[in-house]
Amino acid sequence: MAWVWGEDRSWPPLSEVLRLQLPTYDVFEERDPVRGYQLMGRDAEVMELRTRVTRGDAVGVFGLRKCGKTSLVRAVTDWLDPASGIKTPGAENMASQACVIWLDAQGLDGADVDDVADELLAALRRRMRAAGRADVPPAQQGIAGLKSASQAIVDEGMRLCFVIDEYDFLFEREGSLGPVPGISRLLGLVRALSQQHQGAVSLVLIGRDPEHLSVPHLDGVPNPLLAGLTPMWLGPIRPPHDTEMLRKLGRRVGLAVGPETATLARAWTGGHPLLHRQFGSALREEVRLHAPGVLLKEPTDPHRERAVERFLGRQAVLDVDREIIALLSKRYSAAYALLLDLIESHDPAAAVKRSGGSQSSGMRVLRNFGLLDEATLALPKHLSWYVRTLLPTQARVAV
């Protein structure tokens, strides 16, 4: 955004600059995790996770890619420990209620669990410096160093929260190498601290699903988290919050999102946060094409149907659909078969019955990932369109 010296050799009012230039910025295309109060449509989920973390639970936040898992956890940890994240207005006056150690596992280069522990220690050092602490823990001391540093924090009477984003990378390494050797030691350490200091130590794992944590044994020993991790599935944004998000973002770019547009967006995206934003972006593009002037509350309902074609042409939409199909076909064959049956069948209830009923494994998976409206048994239209239009026929028949 540029604030340009006017032809009359004066600065135009800031309100005029914003009025003219904000609509040219596509706010719908923002894809980085949002922070704290910027998170839209997830108030209930934030409160649930906040309760579990402050209670000292081990929680797994699971769901499809780009459904807002990291943003949800950040909203909780930024509130719990301002020193662990980006400062929000007034954060300097907020005392941390915990020490949050945040690690993104997809950036790990190490080959064993001590390397993972060293990365957690490095994250703890950064957090302590951000909090103005001089007593930062030593670096590169592996599991033993992490245990000592963690014990020192809880001995101070402070809560401790470990967050591992993209936890799947601890178990799915490049070259099909399998889990990080010794990963059970790290999970066992966190579990032991939680047992010894009940309510003071929590763990949040963020990933696609809990399959890696459901096995009875890790590294040849009992899985420390078996039946000890509470899964929290993050699905689509529920009505009416999806419409509220679309309208709020639309107002920022000069769009007046109408009720028919909101209904159509829900049908096509299913409320998936990224796809809902993509629909808004396609709508903005369509409206600007047919109303090229400065947009001031331009009604969207007359443009809604043409926006669908632009939405389906978005690369982000295709990427999400490919990921869903790849995940289900590779790991959840019953859910994949049910998905295809639901798309081809004129009687969704009969398709569910053929799969084994509402409590079948296929139904459970589709529900967990938020791919099925339980009341109507309807799938998001973007997914049905992808399967019918772009998925090879042989891939559908081979199930």
GROMACS .gro file of C-alpha atoms in nm:
model
  399
    1MET     CA    1   0.000   0.000   0.000
    2ALA     CA    2   0.145   0.339  -0.101
    3TRP     CA    3   0.074   0.680   0.051
    4VAL     CA    4   0.160   0.906  -0.242
    5TRP     CA    5   0.215   1.282  -0.248
    6GLY     CA    6  -0.089   1.435  -0.419
    7GLU     CA    7  -0.094   1.646  -0.736
    8ASP     CA    8  -0.189   1.945  -0.522
    9ARG     CA    9   0.137   1.896  -0.332
   10SER     CA   10  -0.032   1.764  -0.018
   11TRP     CA   11  -0.080   1.430   0.153
   12PRO     CA   12  -0.427   1.285   0.096
   13PRO     CA   13  -0.619   1.182   0.410
   14LEU     CA   14  -0.530   0.831   0.530
   15SER     CA   15  -0.899   0.736   0.518
   16GLU     CA   16  -0.902   0.810   0.145
   17VAL     CA   17  -0.585   0.607   0.087
   18LEU     CA   18  -0.737   0.309   0.267
   19ARG     CA   19  -1.068   0.346   0.082
   20LEU     CA   20  -0.895   0.338  -0.257
   21GLN     CA   21  -0.623   0.082  -0.198
   22LEU     CA   22  -0.749  -0.175   0.052
   23PRO     CA   23  -0.982  -0.333  -0.207
   24THR     CA   24  -0.679  -0.400  -0.431
   25TYR     CA   25  -0.525  -0.628  -0.168
   26ASP     CA   26  -0.659  -0.983  -0.170
   27VAL     CA   27  -0.697  -1.052   0.202
   28PHE     CA   28  -0.849  -1.392   0.119
   29GLU     CA   29  -0.510  -1.515  -0.005
   30GLU     CA   30  -0.339  -1.487   0.334
   31ARG     CA   31  -0.220  -1.840   0.416
   32ASP     CA   32   0.018  -1.802   0.709
   33PRO     CA   33  -0.110  -1.914   1.050
   34VAL     CA   34  -0.299  -1.630   1.215
   35ARG     CA   35  -0.234  -1.537   1.574
   36GLY     CA   36  -0.453  -1.503   1.882
   37TYR     CA   37  -0.749  -1.272   1.840
   38GLN     CA   38  -0.717  -1.282   1.458
   39LEU     CA   39  -0.847  -1.640   1.448
   40MET     CA   40  -1.203  -1.652   1.314
   41GLY     CA   41  -1.481  -1.901   1.375
   42ARG     CA   42  -1.300  -2.121   1.628
   43ASP     CA   43  -1.405  -1.982   1.967
   44ALA     CA   44  -1.549  -2.312   2.092
   45GLU     CA   45  -1.241  -2.507   1.983
   46VAL     CA   46  -1.006  -2.251   2.142
   47MET     CA   47  -1.188  -2.278   2.473
   48GLU     CA   48  -1.182  -2.659   2.465
   49LEU     CA   49  -0.811  -2.676   2.390
   50ARG     CA   50  -0.733  -2.406   2.645
   51THR     CA   51  -0.911  -2.608   2.913
   52ARG     CA   52  -0.727  -2.927   2.824
   53VAL     CA   53  -0.384  -2.763   2.815
   54THR     CA   54  -0.427  -2.580   3.146
   55ARG     CA   55  -0.547  -2.909   3.297
   56GLY     CA   56  -0.221  -3.077   3.198
   57ASP     CA   57  -0.360  -3.312   2.933
   58ALA     CA   58  -0.182  -3.471   2.639
   59VAL     CA   59  -0.381  -3.361   2.334
   60GLY     CA   60  -0.355  -3.444   1.965
   61VAL     CA   61  -0.495  -3.182   1.727
   62PHE     CA   62  -0.567  -3.368   1.405
   63GLY     CA   63  -0.719  -3.282   1.068
   64LEU     CA   64  -0.662  -3.221   0.700
   65ARG     CA   65  -0.392  -2.988   0.573
   66LYS     CA   66  -0.470  -2.616   0.593
   67CYS     CA   67  -0.773  -2.661   0.817
   68GLY     CA   68  -0.627  -2.426   1.080
   69LYS     CA   69  -0.464  -2.664   1.330
   70THR     CA   70  -0.152  -2.454   1.389
   71SER     CA   71  -0.354  -2.131   1.415
   72LEU     CA   72  -0.580  -2.292   1.673
   73VAL     CA   73  -0.292  -2.405   1.893
   74ARG     CA   74  -0.116  -2.069   1.853
   75ALA     CA   75  -0.430  -1.892   1.973
   76VAL     CA   76  -0.405  -2.094   2.294
   77THR     CA   77  -0.029  -2.079   2.348
   78ASP     CA   78  -0.005  -1.705   2.270
   79TRP     CA   79  -0.262  -1.650   2.546
   80LEU     CA   80  -0.094  -1.895   2.782
   81ASP     CA   81   0.261  -1.774   2.724
   82PRO     CA   82   0.303  -1.441   2.538
   83ALA     CA   83   0.682  -1.488   2.544
   84SER     CA   84   0.648  -1.797   2.322
   85GLY     CA   85   0.491  -1.612   2.029
   86ILE     CA   86   0.441  -1.282   1.854
   87LYS     CA   87   0.344  -1.007   2.093
   88THR     CA   88  -0.013  -0.886   2.060
   89PRO     CA   89  -0.126  -0.538   2.168
   90GLY     CA   90  -0.086  -0.515   2.544
   91ALA     CA   91   0.114  -0.839   2.563
   92GLU     CA   92   0.396  -0.667   2.748
   93ASN     CA   93   0.156  -0.627   3.040
   94MET     CA   94   0.053  -0.995   3.036
   95ALA     CA   95   0.230  -1.238   3.264
   96SER     CA   96   0.301  -1.582   3.122
   97GLN     CA   97   0.093  -1.856   3.280
   98ALA     CA   98   0.322  -2.127   3.143
   99CYS     CA   99   0.642  -2.194   2.957
  100VAL     CA  100   0.557  -2.314   2.605
  101ILE     CA  101   0.823  -2.500   2.404
  102TRP     CA  102   0.725  -2.508   2.039
  103LEU     CA  103   0.891  -2.733   1.776
  104ASP     CA  104   0.808  -2.780   1.407
  105ALA     CA  105   0.915  -3.137   1.330
  106GLN     CA  106   0.927  -3.092   0.954
  107GLY     CA  107   1.242  -2.881   0.994
  108LEU     CA  108   1.437  -3.146   1.185
  109ASP     CA  109   1.765  -3.265   1.037
  110GLY     CA  110   1.871  -3.491   1.322
  111ALA     CA  111   1.883  -3.868   1.308
  112ASP     CA  112   1.794  -3.967   1.665
  113VAL     CA  113   1.594  -3.860   1.966
  114ASP     CA  114   1.881  -3.666   2.123
  115ASP     CA  115   1.883  -3.441   1.816
  116VAL     CA  116   1.509  -3.381   1.864
  117ALA     CA  117   1.569  -3.304   2.233
  118ASP     CA  118   1.842  -3.055   2.136
  119GLU     CA  119   1.596  -2.876   1.905
  120LEU     CA  120   1.348  -2.854   2.193
  121LEU     CA  121   1.624  -2.714   2.415
  122ALA     CA  122   1.705  -2.455   2.147
  123ALA     CA  123   1.337  -2.357   2.137
  124LEU     CA  124   1.336  -2.327   2.515
  125ARG     CA  125   1.645  -2.104   2.503
  126ARG     CA  126   1.474  -1.872   2.252
  127ARG     CA  127   1.163  -1.857   2.467
  128MET     CA  128   1.363  -1.777   2.785
  129ARG     CA  129   1.550  -1.496   2.609
  130ALA     CA  130   1.221  -1.355   2.479
  131ALA     CA  131   1.094  -1.354   2.837
  132GLY     CA  132   1.404  -1.162   2.949
  133ARG     CA  133   1.546  -1.454   3.146
  134ALA     CA  134   1.922  -1.478   3.195
  135ASP     CA  135   1.920  -1.838   3.319
  136VAL     CA  136   1.880  -2.004   2.979
  137PRO     CA  137   1.941  -2.381   2.966
  138PRO     CA  138   2.260  -2.518   2.809
  139ALA     CA  139   2.246  -2.630   2.448
  140GLN     CA  140   2.295  -2.974   2.291
  141GLN     CA  141   2.265  -3.200   2.593
  142GLY     CA  142   2.008  -3.438   2.446
  143ILE     CA  143   1.734  -3.608   2.645
  144ALA     CA  144   1.926  -3.570   2.972
  145GLY     CA  145   1.957  -3.194   2.922
  146LEU     CA  146   1.590  -3.160   2.829
  147LYS     CA  147   1.487  -3.355   3.138
  148SER     CA  148   1.700  -3.135   3.363
  149ALA     CA  149   1.574  -2.809   3.207
  150SER     CA  150   1.210  -2.924   3.222
  151GLN     CA  151   1.242  -3.027   3.585
  152ALA     CA  152   1.389  -2.687   3.673
  153ILE     CA  153   1.088  -2.509   3.517
  154VAL     CA  154   0.825  -2.710   3.702
  155ASP     CA  155   1.027  -2.683   4.026
  156GLU     CA  156   0.978  -2.305   3.996
  157GLY     CA  157   0.604  -2.368   4.013
  158MET     CA  158   0.548  -2.286   3.645
  159ARG     CA  159   0.340  -2.486   3.400
  160LEU     CA  160   0.524  -2.647   3.108
  161CYS     CA  161   0.368  -2.713   2.767
  162PHE     CA  162   0.540  -2.902   2.485
  163VAL     CA  163   0.402  -2.841   2.134
  164ILE     CA  164   0.523  -3.047   1.838
  165ASP     CA  165   0.379  -2.931   1.506
  166GLU     CA  166   0.379  -3.169   1.207
  167TYR     CA  167   0.449  -3.451   1.449
  168ASP     CA  168   0.404  -3.701   1.162
  169PHE     CA  169   0.760  -3.621   1.052
  170LEU     CA  170   0.889  -3.791   1.366
  171PHE     CA  171   0.747  -4.115   1.226
  172GLU     CA  172   0.758  -4.064   0.846
  173ARG     CA  173   1.113  -3.972   0.759
  174GLU     CA  174   1.263  -3.927   0.415
  175GLY     CA  175   1.359  -4.249   0.242
  176SER     CA  176   1.103  -4.458   0.434
  177LEU     CA  177   1.335  -4.471   0.734
  178GLY     CA  178   1.048  -4.501   0.982
  179PRO     CA  179   1.028  -4.336   1.325
  180VAL     CA  180   1.314  -4.138   1.477
  181PRO     CA  181   1.515  -4.392   1.678
  182GLY     CA  182   1.442  -4.358   2.048
  183ILE     CA  183   1.130  -4.144   2.004
  184SER     CA  184   0.962  -4.343   2.282
  185ARG     CA  185   1.217  -4.195   2.525
  186LEU     CA  186   1.101  -3.842   2.447
  187LEU     CA  187   0.732  -3.928   2.475
  188GLY     CA  188   0.807  -4.126   2.792
  189LEU     CA  189   0.988  -3.826   2.945
  190VAL     CA  190   0.690  -3.597   2.885
  191ARG     CA  191   0.450  -3.860   3.015
  192ALA     CA  192   0.661  -3.912   3.329
  193LEU     CA  193   0.681  -3.539   3.400
  194SER     CA  194   0.305  -3.514   3.356
  195GLN     CA  195   0.247  -3.798   3.601
  196GLN     CA  196   0.490  -3.660   3.858
  197HIS     CA  197   0.353  -3.304   3.836
  198GLN     CA  198  -0.014  -3.355   3.765
  199GLY     CA  199  -0.178  -3.054   3.602
  200ALA     CA  200   0.157  -2.881   3.544
  201VAL     CA  201   0.288  -3.048   3.227
  202SER     CA  202   0.094  -3.076   2.902
  203LEU     CA  203   0.169  -3.198   2.551
  204VAL     CA  204   0.011  -3.091   2.222
  205LEU     CA  205   0.084  -3.285   1.906
  206ILE     CA  206  -0.034  -3.138   1.575
  207GLY     CA  207  -0.071  -3.359   1.271
  208ARG     CA  208  -0.289  -3.535   1.020
  209ASP     CA  209  -0.416  -3.824   1.231
  210PRO     CA  210  -0.326  -4.030   1.542
  211GLU     CA  211  -0.230  -4.351   1.358
  212HIS     CA  212   0.137  -4.335   1.464
  213LEU     CA  213   0.035  -4.300   1.828
  214SER     CA  214  -0.215  -4.585   1.828
  215VAL     CA  215   0.036  -4.870   1.803
  216PRO     CA  216   0.094  -5.079   2.119
  217HIS     CA  217   0.474  -5.056   2.100
  218LEU     CA  218   0.735  -4.798   1.997
  219ASP     CA  219   1.106  -4.886   1.980
  220GLY     CA  220   1.014  -5.230   2.115
  221VAL     CA  221   0.869  -5.092   2.440
  222PRO     CA  222   0.511  -5.008   2.542
  223ASN     CA  223   0.384  -4.690   2.376
  224PRO     CA  224   0.390  -4.421   2.652
  225LEU     CA  225   0.093  -4.238   2.498
  226LEU     CA  226  -0.128  -4.535   2.420
  227ALA     CA  227  -0.476  -4.446   2.552
  228GLY     CA  228  -0.318  -4.143   2.717
  229LEU     CA  229  -0.362  -3.892   2.435
  230THR     CA  230  -0.694  -3.712   2.385
  231PRO     CA  231  -0.766  -3.667   2.012
  232MET     CA  232  -0.919  -3.336   1.910
  233TRP     CA  233  -1.035  -3.342   1.548
  234LEU     CA  234  -1.046  -3.007   1.374
  235GLY     CA  235  -1.296  -3.008   1.091
  236PRO     CA  236  -1.462  -2.733   0.890
  237ILE     CA  237  -1.573  -2.401   1.033
  238ARG     CA  238  -1.931  -2.450   1.144
  239PRO     CA  239  -2.228  -2.232   1.045
  240PRO     CA  240  -2.284  -1.944   1.102
  241HIS     CA  241  -1.914  -1.876   1.168
  242ASP     CA  242  -1.817  -1.963   0.809
  243THR     CA  243  -2.053  -1.694   0.677
  244GLU     CA  244  -1.929  -1.444   0.936
  245MET     CA  245  -1.569  -1.501   0.820
  246LEU     CA  246  -1.661  -1.462   0.453
  247ARG     CA  247  -1.853  -1.142   0.518
  248LYS     CA  248  -1.590  -0.992   0.745
  249LEU     CA  249  -1.309  -1.049   0.498
  250GLY     CA  250  -1.536  -0.942   0.212
  251ARG     CA  251  -1.600  -0.605   0.374
  252ARG     CA  252  -1.225  -0.543   0.383
  253VAL     CA  253  -1.208  -0.562   0.003
  254GLY     CA  254  -1.533  -0.382  -0.074
  255LEU     CA  255  -1.767  -0.681  -0.110
  256ALA     CA  256  -2.114  -0.715   0.040
  257VAL     CA  257  -2.147  -1.093   0.067
  258GLY     CA  258  -2.513  -1.180   0.027
  259PRO     CA  259  -2.706  -1.474   0.175
  260GLU     CA  260  -2.721  -1.668  -0.153
  261THR     CA  261  -2.345  -1.630  -0.196
  262ALA     CA  262  -2.286  -1.757   0.159
  263THR     CA  263  -2.507  -2.062   0.102
  264LEU     CA  264  -2.333  -2.144  -0.225
  265ALA     CA  265  -1.989  -2.104  -0.069
  266ARG     CA  266  -2.080  -2.346   0.210
  267ALA     CA  267  -2.208  -2.605  -0.038
  268TRP     CA  268  -1.890  -2.598  -0.244
  269THR     CA  269  -1.625  -2.565   0.031
  270GLY     CA  270  -1.790  -2.754   0.315
  271GLY     CA  271  -1.653  -2.486   0.547
  272HIS     CA  272  -1.286  -2.583   0.499
  273PRO     CA  273  -1.104  -2.262   0.605
  274LEU     CA  274  -0.857  -2.244   0.315
  275LEU     CA  275  -1.119  -2.335   0.056
  276HIS     CA  276  -1.368  -2.088   0.201
  277ARG     CA  277  -1.106  -1.818   0.160
  278GLN     CA  278  -1.036  -1.939  -0.192
  279PHE     CA  279  -1.404  -1.905  -0.276
  280GLY     CA  280  -1.392  -1.550  -0.142
  281SER     CA  281  -1.085  -1.475  -0.352
  282ALA     CA  282  -1.252  -1.617  -0.665
  283LEU     CA  283  -1.559  -1.409  -0.587
  284ARG     CA  284  -1.348  -1.096  -0.549
  285GLU     CA  285  -1.177  -1.167  -0.880
  286GLU     CA  286  -1.511  -1.217  -1.056
  287VAL     CA  287  -1.666  -0.904  -0.909
  288ARG     CA  288  -1.364  -0.689  -0.997
  289LEU     CA  289  -1.382  -0.815  -1.355
  290HIS     CA  290  -1.743  -0.704  -1.395
  291ALA     CA  291  -1.724  -0.402  -1.165
  292PRO     CA  292  -1.372  -0.268  -1.228
  293GLY     CA  293  -1.422   0.058  -1.039
  294VAL     CA  294  -1.354   0.111  -0.673
  295LEU     CA  295  -1.557  -0.146  -0.483
  296LEU     CA  296  -1.776  -0.001  -0.209
  297LYS     CA  297  -2.001  -0.273  -0.070
  298GLU     CA  298  -2.051  -0.433  -0.409
  299PRO     CA  299  -2.328  -0.700  -0.384
  300THR     CA  300  -2.193  -1.048  -0.458
  301ASP     CA  301  -2.511  -1.247  -0.520
  302PRO     CA  302  -2.533  -1.155  -0.892
  303HIS     CA  303  -2.177  -1.286  -0.941
  304ARG     CA  304  -2.188  -1.600  -0.726
  305GLU     CA  305  -2.243  -1.867  -0.995
  306ARG     CA  306  -1.961  -1.742  -1.217
  307ALA     CA  307  -1.729  -1.741  -0.916
  308VAL     CA  308  -1.769  -2.119  -0.882
  309GLU     CA  309  -1.578  -2.186  -1.205
  310ARG     CA  310  -1.294  -1.961  -1.093
  311PHE     CA  311  -1.293  -2.136  -0.755
  312LEU     CA  312  -1.262  -2.483  -0.913
  313GLY     CA  313  -0.967  -2.363  -1.120
  314ARG     CA  314  -0.766  -2.263  -0.815
  315GLN     CA  315  -0.449  -2.466  -0.756
  316ALA     CA  316  -0.511  -2.465  -0.382
  317VAL     CA  317  -0.847  -2.637  -0.435
  318LEU     CA  318  -0.687  -2.908  -0.648
  319ASP     CA  319  -0.408  -2.956  -0.393
  320VAL     CA  320  -0.653  -3.007  -0.106
  321ASP     CA  321  -0.857  -3.256  -0.310
  322ARG     CA  322  -0.548  -3.452  -0.413
  323GLU     CA  323  -0.434  -3.470  -0.052
  324ILE     CA  324  -0.772  -3.601   0.063
  325ILE     CA  325  -0.784  -3.870  -0.206
  326ALA     CA  326  -0.421  -3.973  -0.148
  327LEU     CA  327  -0.472  -3.995   0.229
  328LEU     CA  328  -0.793  -4.195   0.214
  329SER     CA  329  -0.682  -4.431  -0.063
  330LYS     CA  330  -0.347  -4.504   0.106
  331ARG     CA  331  -0.447  -4.534   0.472
  332TYR     CA  332  -0.823  -4.557   0.501
  333SER     CA  333  -0.953  -4.793   0.235
  334ALA     CA  334  -1.298  -4.834   0.395
  335ALA     CA  335  -1.347  -4.456   0.408
  336TYR     CA  336  -1.225  -4.423   0.049
  337ALA     CA  337  -1.471  -4.689  -0.071
  338LEU     CA  338  -1.755  -4.518   0.116
  339LEU     CA  339  -1.658  -4.179  -0.026
  340LEU     CA  340  -1.674  -4.309  -0.382
  341ASP     CA  341  -2.002  -4.490  -0.312
  342LEU     CA  342  -2.156  -4.173  -0.170
  343ILE     CA  343  -2.052  -3.976  -0.478
  344GLU     CA  344  -2.192  -4.229  -0.723
  345SER     CA  345  -2.505  -4.326  -0.527
  346HIS     CA  346  -2.844  -4.157  -0.556
  347ASP     CA  347  -2.928  -4.285  -0.206
  348PRO     CA  348  -2.663  -4.178   0.050
  349ALA     CA  349  -2.837  -4.364   0.333
  350ALA     CA  350  -2.813  -4.690   0.136
  351ALA     CA  351  -2.442  -4.626   0.075
  352VAL     CA  352  -2.384  -4.577   0.448
  353LYS     CA  353  -2.576  -4.897   0.522
  354ARG     CA  354  -2.362  -5.090   0.271
  355SER     CA  355  -2.049  -4.965   0.448
  356GLY     CA  356  -2.162  -5.111   0.780
  357GLY     CA  357  -2.381  -4.833   0.915
  358SER     CA  358  -2.324  -4.504   1.091
  359GLN     CA  359  -2.062  -4.651   1.327
  360SER     CA  360  -1.853  -4.819   1.057
  361SER     CA  361  -1.483  -4.741   1.029
  362GLY     CA  362  -1.540  -4.559   0.699
  363MET     CA  363  -1.806  -4.333   0.849
  364ARG     CA  364  -1.589  -4.262   1.152
  365VAL     CA  365  -1.298  -4.147   0.935
  366LEU     CA  366  -1.513  -3.923   0.714
  367ARG     CA  367  -1.670  -3.769   1.024
  368ASN     CA  368  -1.335  -3.712   1.192
  369PHE     CA  369  -1.197  -3.528   0.890
  370GLY     CA  370  -1.517  -3.324   0.855
  371LEU     CA  371  -1.587  -3.453   0.505
  372LEU     CA  372  -1.947  -3.557   0.566
  373ASP     CA  373  -2.249  -3.363   0.685
  374GLU     CA  374  -2.400  -3.607   0.933
  375ALA     CA  375  -2.748  -3.458   0.905
  376THR     CA  376  -2.776  -3.473   0.524
  377LEU     CA  377  -2.495  -3.722   0.442
  378ALA     CA  378  -2.377  -3.466   0.186
  379LEU     CA  379  -2.013  -3.431   0.081
  380PRO     CA  380  -1.856  -3.094  -0.007
  381LYS     CA  381  -1.927  -3.029  -0.375
  382HIS     CA  382  -1.561  -2.953  -0.450
  383LEU     CA  383  -1.468  -3.310  -0.359
  384SER     CA  384  -1.751  -3.471  -0.556
  385TRP     CA  385  -1.658  -3.254  -0.855
  386TYR     CA  386  -1.292  -3.356  -0.829
  387VAL     CA  387  -1.369  -3.729  -0.817
  388ARG     CA  388  -1.616  -3.716  -1.105
  389THR     CA  389  -1.411  -3.482  -1.323
  390LEU     CA  390  -1.042  -3.539  -1.256
  391LEU     CA  391  -0.999  -3.873  -1.080
  392PRO     CA  392  -0.921  -4.144  -1.338
  393THR     CA  393  -1.204  -4.391  -1.385
  394GLN     CA  394  -0.976  -4.687  -1.311
  395ALA     CA  395  -0.888  -4.536  -0.972
  396ARG     CA  396  -1.258  -4.526  -0.884
  397VAL     CA  397  -1.333  -4.877  -1.005
  398ALA     CA  398  -1.031  -5.038  -0.839
  399VAL     CA  399  -1.159  -4.992  -0.484
   0.00000   0.00000   0.00000
